[in-house]
Amino acid sequence: MAIKSEIHFYGDGDCELVAENLLFRVHKNILVLSSAFFNGMFSAAQPSRDELITISQTGRTVARIELRDAAKDIEKLLSFLYPNTFFEISWEDVENLLRLADKYIVETLTSACVAFLKRSYQDEPLRSLKLAETYSIATVYKESSKLVLDGFEHFFYDSNNLDKLSKQTQKKLKVSRQQYVEGLNKIFCVTVDRRFPPLATDHLRTKFEECVKDICTFPYQSPSYSWMKLHQVDCTRHFECREELRRLKTFIHEKIIAIFGCKYEPLAWARSTFDTTEPCYPFIELRDDYDY
């Protein structure tokens, strides 16, 4: 015999859901308005006699639907749908909630989960990347890939982490990482020419060489650190030929763009305000035209 839910068992309910022997008596209107799945179910078919249950107290008959989901998951789904109950999405349940939102086509729940991932992807970037890939959340996929690439060695030191991602995403990450390492090798060969004033050129060359040595010595620095470090190289301490000196940062920036490409951006939905040295990160797209 099914056990009544302590949270979602409404006396005036006109529909019953059963999951793992836990009984929920709910309202069709709530389900129909919230879920395209239930809307289609109630619109397309009438319950058979075997699916109708008589409520002894009132003599009314209601449809009973058996669900193949964990009772606690259905309870959380209903708690999201009903205005009289509330719970906060967490890392503990976001994966299940995304699955339920996808299965029962609850767009509002999908949006709530996406909003949670946008707020929290920095805490669990690898997990966020996997969920974003599974449920085609392009924005979260892009942002979480920045942090996974930035901490590549950390995330892929354990081969078990690879199992959390598709072969396609694994390949994209490895290719992007290889492109970054190749970029370091190229930046190592850059020389500062004599188009600038001699004193500025000598100072820039010294600062640039120090920076390159820092980021190109194995184990390599993270892409965000390298990007930030390279953009800090300048000659602002020298005051002769000011107009010429303004071109120094542009010169370095052009070299960086030419070597590393344009697919570097700051983090979206950042939690703090950065100054002009805000780091930028490489990233991969959920769908793109690159041949990997």
Coordinates of C-alpha atoms in Angstrom, one line a residue:
M1 CA 0.0 0.0 0.0
A2 CA 1.3 3.4 -1.0
I3 CA 2.3 5.8 1.8
K4 CA 0.9 9.4 1.6
S5 CA 3.4 12.2 1.1
E6 CA 3.7 14.5 4.1
I7 CA 4.3 17.5 1.8
H8 CA 2.3 17.0 -1.4
F9 CA -1.0 15.3 -0.5
Y10 CA -3.8 17.7 -1.1
G11 CA -7.4 16.8 -0.2
D12 CA -8.9 18.6 -3.2
G13 CA -6.3 17.1 -5.6
D14 CA -7.7 15.5 -8.7
C15 CA -4.7 13.4 -9.7
E16 CA -2.4 11.0 -8.0
L17 CA 1.3 10.3 -8.7
V18 CA 3.1 7.3 -7.2
A19 CA 6.9 7.0 -7.1
E20 CA 8.6 4.3 -5.1
N21 CA 5.4 3.5 -3.1
L22 CA 5.1 7.2 -2.1
L23 CA 1.7 8.7 -3.0
F24 CA 1.3 12.3 -4.1
R25 CA -2.2 13.7 -4.5
V26 CA -1.9 16.9 -6.6
H27 CA -3.8 19.1 -9.0
K28 CA -3.9 18.6 -12.8
N29 CA -3.9 22.3 -13.5
I30 CA -0.5 22.7 -11.7
L31 CA 1.0 19.9 -13.7
V32 CA -0.6 21.0 -17.0
L33 CA 0.5 24.6 -16.7
S34 CA 4.0 23.7 -15.6
S35 CA 4.9 20.7 -17.7
A36 CA 4.5 20.1 -21.4
F37 CA 4.9 16.4 -20.7
F38 CA 1.9 16.3 -18.4
N39 CA 0.0 18.7 -20.6
G40 CA 0.3 16.3 -23.5
M41 CA -0.5 13.3 -21.3
F42 CA -3.8 14.7 -20.0
S43 CA -4.7 16.3 -23.3
A44 CA -4.1 13.2 -25.5
A45 CA -5.5 10.3 -23.5
Q46 CA -8.2 9.5 -21.1
P47 CA -7.3 7.2 -18.1
S48 CA -8.5 3.6 -18.3
R49 CA -10.7 2.1 -15.7
D50 CA -7.6 0.4 -14.1
E51 CA -5.9 3.8 -13.8
L52 CA -8.9 5.4 -11.9
I53 CA -8.9 5.4 -8.1
T54 CA -12.0 6.1 -6.0
I55 CA -11.6 8.3 -3.0
S56 CA -13.7 6.6 -0.4
Q57 CA -14.4 9.8 1.6
T58 CA -16.0 11.7 -1.3
G59 CA -16.7 9.0 -3.9
R60 CA -14.7 10.9 -6.5
T61 CA -12.5 9.1 -8.9
V62 CA -9.0 10.4 -9.8
A63 CA -6.3 9.2 -12.2
R64 CA -3.3 7.5 -10.6
I65 CA -0.1 7.6 -12.6
E66 CA 3.0 5.5 -11.8
L67 CA 6.3 7.3 -12.2
R68 CA 9.7 5.6 -12.6
D69 CA 11.6 8.1 -10.6
A70 CA 12.9 8.3 -7.1
A71 CA 10.3 9.5 -4.7
K72 CA 12.6 12.2 -3.3
D73 CA 13.1 13.6 -6.9
I74 CA 9.4 13.8 -7.6
E75 CA 8.9 15.5 -4.2
K76 CA 11.5 18.1 -5.1
L77 CA 10.0 18.6 -8.6
L78 CA 6.6 19.2 -7.0
S79 CA 8.1 21.5 -4.4
F80 CA 9.4 23.6 -7.3
L81 CA 6.1 23.6 -9.0
Y82 CA 3.9 24.4 -6.1
P83 CA 3.9 28.0 -4.7
N84 CA 3.4 26.9 -1.1
T85 CA 6.7 25.1 -0.9
F86 CA 10.2 26.2 -1.6
F87 CA 13.7 24.8 -1.8
E88 CA 17.0 26.1 -3.1
I89 CA 18.9 24.3 -5.9
S90 CA 22.3 23.0 -4.8
W91 CA 25.1 20.9 -6.2
E92 CA 23.5 17.9 -4.5
D93 CA 20.4 18.0 -6.6
V94 CA 21.0 20.1 -9.7
E95 CA 21.9 17.1 -11.9
N96 CA 18.7 15.3 -11.0
L97 CA 16.6 18.4 -11.4
L98 CA 18.0 19.0 -14.8
R99 CA 17.2 15.4 -15.7
L100 CA 13.6 15.8 -14.4
A101 CA 13.2 19.2 -16.2
D102 CA 14.3 17.6 -19.4
K103 CA 12.2 14.5 -19.0
Y104 CA 9.0 16.3 -18.0
I105 CA 9.7 19.4 -20.1
V106 CA 9.5 21.9 -17.3
E107 CA 11.1 25.0 -18.8
T108 CA 10.9 27.1 -15.6
L109 CA 12.9 24.4 -13.7
T110 CA 15.5 24.3 -16.5
S111 CA 15.9 28.1 -16.3
A112 CA 16.3 27.9 -12.5
C113 CA 19.0 25.2 -12.9
V114 CA 20.8 27.3 -15.5
A115 CA 20.7 30.3 -13.3
F116 CA 22.2 28.2 -10.5
L117 CA 25.1 27.0 -12.7
K118 CA 25.8 30.6 -13.8
R119 CA 26.1 31.6 -10.2
S120 CA 28.1 28.5 -9.1
Y121 CA 30.1 27.2 -12.1
Q122 CA 33.4 28.6 -10.6
D123 CA 33.0 26.2 -7.7
E124 CA 32.7 23.1 -9.8
P125 CA 33.8 23.9 -13.4
L126 CA 34.4 20.3 -14.5
R127 CA 31.0 19.3 -13.3
S128 CA 29.4 22.4 -14.8
L129 CA 31.0 21.6 -18.1
K130 CA 29.6 18.1 -18.1
L131 CA 26.1 19.2 -17.3
A132 CA 26.2 22.0 -19.8
E133 CA 27.3 19.6 -22.5
T134 CA 24.6 17.0 -21.6
Y135 CA 21.8 19.6 -21.6
S136 CA 23.1 21.9 -24.3
I137 CA 23.6 24.9 -22.1
A138 CA 26.0 26.8 -24.4
T139 CA 26.7 29.8 -22.1
V140 CA 27.7 27.6 -19.1
Y141 CA 29.7 25.3 -21.4
K142 CA 31.7 28.2 -22.7
E143 CA 32.4 29.8 -19.2
S144 CA 33.2 26.5 -17.4
S145 CA 35.5 25.4 -20.2
K146 CA 37.6 28.6 -19.5
L147 CA 38.3 27.4 -16.0
V148 CA 38.9 23.8 -17.0
L149 CA 41.4 24.9 -19.6
D150 CA 43.0 27.3 -17.1
G151 CA 43.5 24.4 -14.6
F152 CA 44.2 21.7 -17.2
E153 CA 46.8 19.8 -15.3
H154 CA 44.8 19.9 -12.1
F155 CA 41.7 18.5 -13.7
F156 CA 43.3 15.9 -15.9
Y157 CA 45.9 14.7 -13.5
D158 CA 43.3 12.1 -12.5
S159 CA 42.3 10.1 -15.6
N160 CA 38.9 9.5 -14.0
N161 CA 38.0 13.1 -14.7
L162 CA 38.0 12.4 -18.4
D163 CA 35.2 9.9 -18.0
K164 CA 32.9 12.8 -17.0
L165 CA 33.2 14.4 -20.4
S166 CA 32.4 13.2 -24.0
K167 CA 35.2 12.2 -26.3
Q168 CA 34.5 15.3 -28.4
T169 CA 34.8 17.7 -25.5
Q170 CA 38.0 15.9 -24.3
K171 CA 39.5 16.3 -27.7
K172 CA 38.6 20.0 -27.9
L173 CA 40.2 20.6 -24.5
K174 CA 43.4 18.8 -25.4
V175 CA 43.6 20.6 -28.8
S176 CA 43.1 24.0 -27.1
R177 CA 45.7 23.1 -24.5
Q178 CA 48.2 22.1 -27.2
Q179 CA 47.6 25.3 -29.1
Y180 CA 48.3 27.2 -25.9
V181 CA 51.6 25.4 -25.4
E182 CA 52.6 26.0 -29.0
G183 CA 51.8 29.7 -28.4
L184 CA 54.2 29.8 -25.5
N185 CA 56.9 28.4 -27.8
K186 CA 56.2 31.1 -30.4
I187 CA 56.1 33.9 -27.8
F188 CA 59.5 32.7 -26.6
C189 CA 60.9 33.5 -30.0
V190 CA 59.6 37.0 -30.2
T191 CA 62.2 39.8 -30.1
V192 CA 61.6 43.5 -29.5
D193 CA 62.8 45.4 -32.5
R194 CA 64.4 48.8 -32.7
R195 CA 61.3 50.7 -33.9
F196 CA 61.1 52.3 -30.5
P197 CA 63.5 54.7 -28.7
P198 CA 66.7 52.8 -27.6
L199 CA 66.2 53.3 -23.9
A200 CA 62.5 52.1 -24.2
T201 CA 63.5 49.2 -26.4
D202 CA 66.2 48.0 -24.0
H203 CA 63.9 48.3 -21.0
L204 CA 61.0 46.6 -22.8
R205 CA 63.3 43.8 -24.0
T206 CA 64.5 43.1 -20.4
K207 CA 60.9 43.1 -19.0
F208 CA 59.6 41.0 -21.8
E209 CA 62.3 38.4 -21.5
E210 CA 61.7 38.2 -17.7
C211 CA 58.0 37.7 -18.4
V212 CA 58.6 35.1 -21.1
K213 CA 61.0 33.1 -18.9
D214 CA 58.3 33.1 -16.1
I215 CA 55.5 31.8 -18.3
C216 CA 57.5 29.5 -20.6
T217 CA 59.4 27.5 -17.9
F218 CA 57.9 24.1 -17.3
P219 CA 55.5 23.5 -15.6
Y220 CA 53.8 26.2 -17.6
Q221 CA 51.8 28.9 -16.0
S222 CA 48.0 29.0 -16.5
P223 CA 46.7 30.8 -19.7
S224 CA 45.0 33.5 -17.6
Y225 CA 48.2 34.2 -15.7
S226 CA 50.2 34.3 -18.9
W227 CA 47.7 36.7 -20.6
M228 CA 47.7 39.0 -17.6
K229 CA 51.5 38.9 -17.2
L230 CA 52.2 39.7 -20.8
H231 CA 49.8 42.7 -20.7
Q232 CA 51.7 44.1 -17.8
V233 CA 54.9 44.4 -19.7
D234 CA 55.5 48.1 -20.6
C235 CA 57.9 51.0 -20.4
T236 CA 55.7 53.5 -18.6
R237 CA 58.6 54.4 -16.2
H238 CA 60.4 56.1 -19.1
F239 CA 59.3 59.6 -20.1
E240 CA 61.2 60.3 -23.3
C241 CA 59.3 60.0 -26.6
R242 CA 55.9 59.6 -24.9
E243 CA 54.0 59.2 -28.2
E244 CA 56.3 56.3 -29.2
L245 CA 56.0 54.7 -25.8
R246 CA 52.2 54.5 -26.1
R247 CA 52.8 52.1 -29.0
L248 CA 54.6 49.6 -26.8
K249 CA 51.6 48.0 -25.3
T250 CA 49.9 47.9 -28.7
F251 CA 53.0 46.1 -30.1
I252 CA 52.8 43.5 -27.4
H253 CA 49.1 43.1 -27.6
E254 CA 49.3 42.6 -31.4
K255 CA 51.9 39.9 -30.9
I256 CA 49.8 38.1 -28.3
I257 CA 46.7 38.1 -30.5
A258 CA 48.7 36.9 -33.5
I259 CA 50.2 34.0 -31.5
F260 CA 47.3 33.0 -29.2
G261 CA 44.4 34.1 -31.3
C262 CA 41.2 35.9 -30.3
K263 CA 39.5 33.2 -28.3
Y264 CA 40.4 34.7 -25.0
E265 CA 37.9 36.5 -22.8
P266 CA 37.3 37.4 -19.1
L267 CA 35.0 35.2 -17.1
A268 CA 31.3 36.0 -17.4
W269 CA 29.2 36.5 -14.3
A270 CA 32.4 37.3 -12.3
R271 CA 32.1 37.6 -8.6
S272 CA 34.5 40.5 -8.2
T273 CA 35.5 43.6 -10.1
F274 CA 38.9 43.4 -11.7
D275 CA 41.2 46.2 -12.6
T276 CA 42.8 46.8 -16.0
T277 CA 44.9 43.7 -15.6
E278 CA 41.8 41.5 -15.6
P279 CA 42.9 38.0 -16.7
C280 CA 41.5 36.5 -19.9
Y281 CA 40.9 32.8 -20.5
P282 CA 40.8 30.5 -23.6
F283 CA 37.6 28.7 -24.2
I284 CA 35.8 26.2 -26.4
E285 CA 32.3 26.5 -27.8
L286 CA 29.5 23.9 -27.4
R287 CA 28.9 24.0 -31.1
D288 CA 31.4 25.5 -33.6
D289 CA 32.8 25.0 -37.1
Y290 CA 36.3 24.0 -36.1
D291 CA 37.6 20.7 -37.3
Y292 CA 38.9 18.8 -34.3

